[in-house]
Coordinates of C-alpha atoms in Angstrom, one line a residue:
X1 CA -164.0 -8.1 -30.9
X2 CA -164.7 -6.0 -27.6
X3 CA -165.0 -2.7 -28.4
X4 CA -164.5 -0.3 -24.9
X5 CA -163.9 3.2 -24.1
X6 CA -160.6 4.3 -23.3
X7 CA -162.4 5.3 -19.7
X8 CA -163.9 2.7 -18.4
X9 CA -160.1 1.2 -19.6
X10 CA -159.1 2.9 -17.1
X11 CA -161.3 2.4 -14.7
X12 CA -161.0 -1.0 -14.9
X13 CA -157.2 -1.2 -14.4
X14 CA -156.8 1.5 -11.8
X15 CA -159.2 -0.9 -10.0
X16 CA -157.0 -4.0 -10.7
X17 CA -154.0 -1.9 -9.5
X18 CA -155.5 0.1 -6.3
X19 CA -156.9 -3.9 -5.3
X20 CA -153.5 -5.3 -5.6
X21 CA -151.8 -7.5 -4.2
X22 CA -155.2 -9.0 -4.0
X23 CA -157.6 -9.5 -7.4
X24 CA -160.3 -7.2 -7.7
X25 CA -163.4 -8.0 -9.8
X26 CA -166.1 -5.8 -11.1
X27 CA -169.0 -5.7 -14.1
X28 CA -169.1 -3.2 -17.7
X29 CA -173.0 -3.4 -17.9
X30 CA -174.8 -1.9 -21.2
X31 CA -178.2 -2.1 -22.3
X32 CA -179.0 -5.1 -23.3
X33 CA -178.6 -6.9 -26.3
X34 CA -176.2 -4.0 -27.8
X35 CA -172.3 -5.7 -26.9
X36 CA -171.6 -2.1 -25.4
X37 CA -169.9 -1.5 -21.8
X38 CA -171.1 1.0 -21.0
X39 CA -171.2 1.6 -16.5
X40 CA -168.8 0.6 -14.9
X41 CA -169.1 -1.6 -12.1
X42 CA -166.9 -2.4 -8.8
X43 CA -167.2 -5.4 -7.1
X44 CA -165.5 -6.3 -4.1
X45 CA -163.6 -10.0 -3.8
X46 CA -164.9 -11.3 -0.7
X47 CA -162.7 -14.0 -1.1
X48 CA -160.1 -10.6 -0.6
X49 CA -157.1 -13.0 -2.1
X50 CA -155.0 -12.6 -4.1
X51 CA -155.7 -15.8 -5.9
X52 CA -159.1 -16.4 -6.5
X53 CA -161.6 -13.8 -7.0
X54 CA -165.5 -14.0 -5.4
X55 CA -169.1 -11.9 -6.0
X56 CA -170.1 -11.4 -2.3
X57 CA -173.4 -13.2 -3.1
X58 CA -175.4 -10.0 -1.9
X59 CA -173.5 -8.1 -3.9
X60 CA -174.3 -10.3 -6.7
X61 CA -177.7 -10.5 -5.9
X62 CA -178.4 -6.3 -5.8
X63 CA -176.7 -6.1 -9.3
X64 CA -178.7 -8.7 -11.2
X65 CA -181.9 -7.1 -9.6
X66 CA -180.6 -3.5 -10.4
X67 CA -179.0 -4.7 -13.6
X68 CA -182.9 -6.0 -14.3
X69 CA -184.3 -2.9 -13.6
X70 CA -182.8 -1.0 -16.0
X71 CA -183.1 -3.9 -18.7
X72 CA -179.0 -4.2 -18.9
X73 CA -177.0 -6.8 -18.9
X74 CA -173.4 -7.7 -18.2
X75 CA -171.7 -6.7 -21.2
X76 CA -168.1 -7.3 -19.2
X77 CA -166.8 -9.2 -16.4
X78 CA -163.6 -8.7 -15.1
X79 CA -161.0 -9.8 -12.6
X80 CA -157.5 -9.1 -12.0
X81 CA -154.4 -11.8 -12.0
X82 CA -151.9 -10.5 -9.3
X83 CA -149.4 -13.2 -10.5
X84 CA -150.7 -15.1 -13.1
X85 CA -150.7 -13.8 -16.3
X86 CA -154.0 -12.1 -17.8
X87 CA -155.6 -15.9 -19.1
X88 CA -158.4 -17.6 -17.3
X89 CA -157.7 -20.1 -15.7
X90 CA -159.5 -23.4 -14.3
X91 CA -161.2 -22.0 -11.5
X92 CA -162.5 -19.0 -14.3
X93 CA -163.6 -20.9 -17.0
X94 CA -165.6 -23.8 -14.9
X95 CA -167.5 -20.3 -12.8
X96 CA -167.9 -18.2 -16.0
X97 CA -171.9 -18.7 -16.2
X98 CA -172.0 -15.4 -18.5
X99 CA -171.7 -17.1 -22.4
X100 CA -172.4 -13.7 -24.1
X101 CA -170.3 -11.6 -22.0
X102 CA -167.0 -10.2 -22.5
X103 CA -164.6 -11.7 -19.5
X104 CA -161.4 -9.5 -19.0
X105 CA -158.3 -10.3 -17.1
X106 CA -156.0 -8.1 -16.3
X107 CA -152.6 -9.1 -15.2
X108 CA -150.9 -6.5 -12.3
X109 CA -148.0 -8.3 -12.6
X110 CA -145.1 -8.0 -15.2
X111 CA -145.1 -11.7 -16.5
X112 CA -144.3 -10.4 -20.3
X113 CA -141.1 -7.9 -19.5
X114 CA -143.8 -5.4 -21.7
X115 CA -144.8 -3.5 -18.0
X116 CA -147.0 -4.2 -15.1
X117 CA -150.1 -5.5 -16.9
X118 CA -152.0 -6.9 -19.3
X119 CA -155.1 -6.1 -20.5
X120 CA -156.8 -9.6 -22.5
X121 CA -160.5 -10.6 -23.2
X122 CA -162.2 -13.6 -23.6
X123 CA -165.2 -15.7 -24.9
X124 CA -165.7 -18.7 -22.5
X125 CA -168.4 -20.2 -23.7
X126 CA -169.1 -23.9 -22.9
X127 CA -166.1 -24.3 -21.3
X128 CA -163.8 -23.0 -24.2
X129 CA -162.2 -20.1 -24.1
X130 CA -161.7 -18.4 -27.2
X131 CA -159.2 -14.7 -27.1
X132 CA -160.7 -11.6 -28.8
X133 CA -159.4 -8.5 -29.7
X134 CA -159.5 -5.6 -27.7
X135 CA -160.5 -2.3 -29.8
X136 CA -160.0 0.5 -26.9
X137 CA -162.0 4.3 -28.3
X138 CA -162.6 7.6 -27.4
X139 CA -166.4 7.3 -27.7
X140 CA -168.7 5.0 -29.3

């Protein structure tokens, strides 16, 4: 289960809406080994595409150095889908290389009649996708 604060949830959704119609992407870092998302880090979608996201390689290198310096790890890796449901694509699955991370997808398309976004979380390990419950809390 992903437990995330309302503030972080809202930052992820706001980023997805702001970058629409392009896919948004980013990370929520937390203390290494804690599984607790704490620090929101919006990243630039270097692909600048409505159907694909790619972290800029320089930004990604800088991010991992910063995480290492702060004894943090990527607890949540998020991106948006602009025209499809919030479910990992084959490309998303092939690029998922953090087995301990929660992969959050936000859809900015009304694919289910429930509104203009979905917020879902998945574990992706060795190509296997497992959806998990999301619990939004006021604070930890």
